[in-house]
Protein backbone atom coordinates (compact mmCIF):
# COMPACT_ATOMS: atom_id res chain seq x y z
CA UNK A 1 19.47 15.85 -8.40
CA UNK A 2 17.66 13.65 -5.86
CA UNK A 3 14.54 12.35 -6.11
CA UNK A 4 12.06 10.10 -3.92
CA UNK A 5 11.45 7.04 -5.43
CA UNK A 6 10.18 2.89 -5.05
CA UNK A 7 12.43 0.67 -4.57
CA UNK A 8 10.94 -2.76 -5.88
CA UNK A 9 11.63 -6.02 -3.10
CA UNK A 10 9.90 -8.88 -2.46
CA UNK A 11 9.24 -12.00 -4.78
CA UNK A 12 7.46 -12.80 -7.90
CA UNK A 13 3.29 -11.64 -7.68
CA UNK A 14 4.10 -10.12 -4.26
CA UNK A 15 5.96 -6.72 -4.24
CA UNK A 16 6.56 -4.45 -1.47
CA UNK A 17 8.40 -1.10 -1.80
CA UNK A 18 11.05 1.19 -0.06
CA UNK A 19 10.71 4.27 -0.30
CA UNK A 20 14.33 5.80 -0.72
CA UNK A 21 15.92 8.99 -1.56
CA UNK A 22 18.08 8.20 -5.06
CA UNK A 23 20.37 10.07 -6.80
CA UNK A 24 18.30 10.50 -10.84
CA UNK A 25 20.92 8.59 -12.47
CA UNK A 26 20.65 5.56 -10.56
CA UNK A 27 18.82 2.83 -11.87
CA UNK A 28 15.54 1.43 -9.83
CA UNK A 29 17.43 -1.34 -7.61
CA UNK A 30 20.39 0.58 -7.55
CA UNK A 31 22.51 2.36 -4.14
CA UNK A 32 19.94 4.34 -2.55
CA UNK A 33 21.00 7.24 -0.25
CA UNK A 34 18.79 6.84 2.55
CA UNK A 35 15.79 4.52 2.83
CA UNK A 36 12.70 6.98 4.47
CA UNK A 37 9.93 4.80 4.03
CA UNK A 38 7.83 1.54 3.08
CA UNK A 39 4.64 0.81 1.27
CA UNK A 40 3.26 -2.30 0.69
CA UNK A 41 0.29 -2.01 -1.70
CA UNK A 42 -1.28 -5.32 -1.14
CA UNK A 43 -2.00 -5.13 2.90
CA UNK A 44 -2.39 -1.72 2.13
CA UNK A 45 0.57 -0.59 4.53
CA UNK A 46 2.78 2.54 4.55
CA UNK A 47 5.62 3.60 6.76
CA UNK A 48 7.21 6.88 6.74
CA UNK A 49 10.38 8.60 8.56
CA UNK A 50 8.56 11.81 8.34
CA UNK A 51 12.05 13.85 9.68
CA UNK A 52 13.70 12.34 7.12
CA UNK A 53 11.34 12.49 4.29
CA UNK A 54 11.15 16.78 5.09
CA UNK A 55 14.78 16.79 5.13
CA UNK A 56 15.64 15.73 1.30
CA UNK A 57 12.10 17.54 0.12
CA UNK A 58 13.56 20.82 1.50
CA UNK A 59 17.03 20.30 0.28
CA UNK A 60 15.69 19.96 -3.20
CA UNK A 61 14.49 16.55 -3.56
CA UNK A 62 11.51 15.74 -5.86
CA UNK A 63 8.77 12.38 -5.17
CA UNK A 64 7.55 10.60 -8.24
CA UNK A 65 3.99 10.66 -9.24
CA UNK A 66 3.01 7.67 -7.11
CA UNK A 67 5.81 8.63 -3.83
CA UNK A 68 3.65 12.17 -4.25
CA UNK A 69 0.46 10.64 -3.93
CA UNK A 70 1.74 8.60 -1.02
CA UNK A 71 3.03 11.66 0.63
CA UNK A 72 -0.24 13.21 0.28
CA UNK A 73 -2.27 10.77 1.86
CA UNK A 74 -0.10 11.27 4.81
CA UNK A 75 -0.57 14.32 5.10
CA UNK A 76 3.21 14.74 4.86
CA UNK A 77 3.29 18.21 2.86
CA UNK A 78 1.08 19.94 5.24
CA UNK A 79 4.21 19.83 7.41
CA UNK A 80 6.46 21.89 5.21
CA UNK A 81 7.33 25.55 5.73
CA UNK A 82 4.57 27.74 3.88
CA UNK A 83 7.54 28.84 1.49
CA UNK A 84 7.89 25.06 0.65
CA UNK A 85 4.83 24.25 -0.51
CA UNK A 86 5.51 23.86 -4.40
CA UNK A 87 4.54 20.81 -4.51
CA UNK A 88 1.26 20.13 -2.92
């Protein structure tokens, strides 16, 4: 199964996160599939690859509580087929 997940990067006291699709059984810092986004939570900043972020979330994919909330701010499951919409 794949999910949608942080990656942790940066230094000590000043994270940043990619946002990459994972297989479940890898660990946090471990061989991502595909990188689809960035958030950094300090400057507040978040970019997305919105194709790529609909292609693993209709394939099966599931975010993590805080990817989710991400998502949602974007606005990013209003662009999913109506039969899609589990999630939201």
């Amino acid at each position: 199964m794949i999910k949608l997940r942080l990656k942790r990067c940066g230094r000590k006291q000043r994270a940043v996160y990619q946002i990459v699709a994972i297989d479940v059984r890898s660990r946090r810092e471990g061989k991502a599939l595909r990188k689809v986004g960035f958030y950094d939570p300090i400057k507040n900043q978040t970019y997305l690859n919105v194709p790529a972020i609909l292609y693993f979330l209709e394939k099966g994919a599931q975010p993590t509580g805080t990817v989710q909330d991400i998502l949602k701010k974007a606005e990013v499951f209003k662009e999913l087929r109506p039969n899609q919409t589990k999630l939201n």
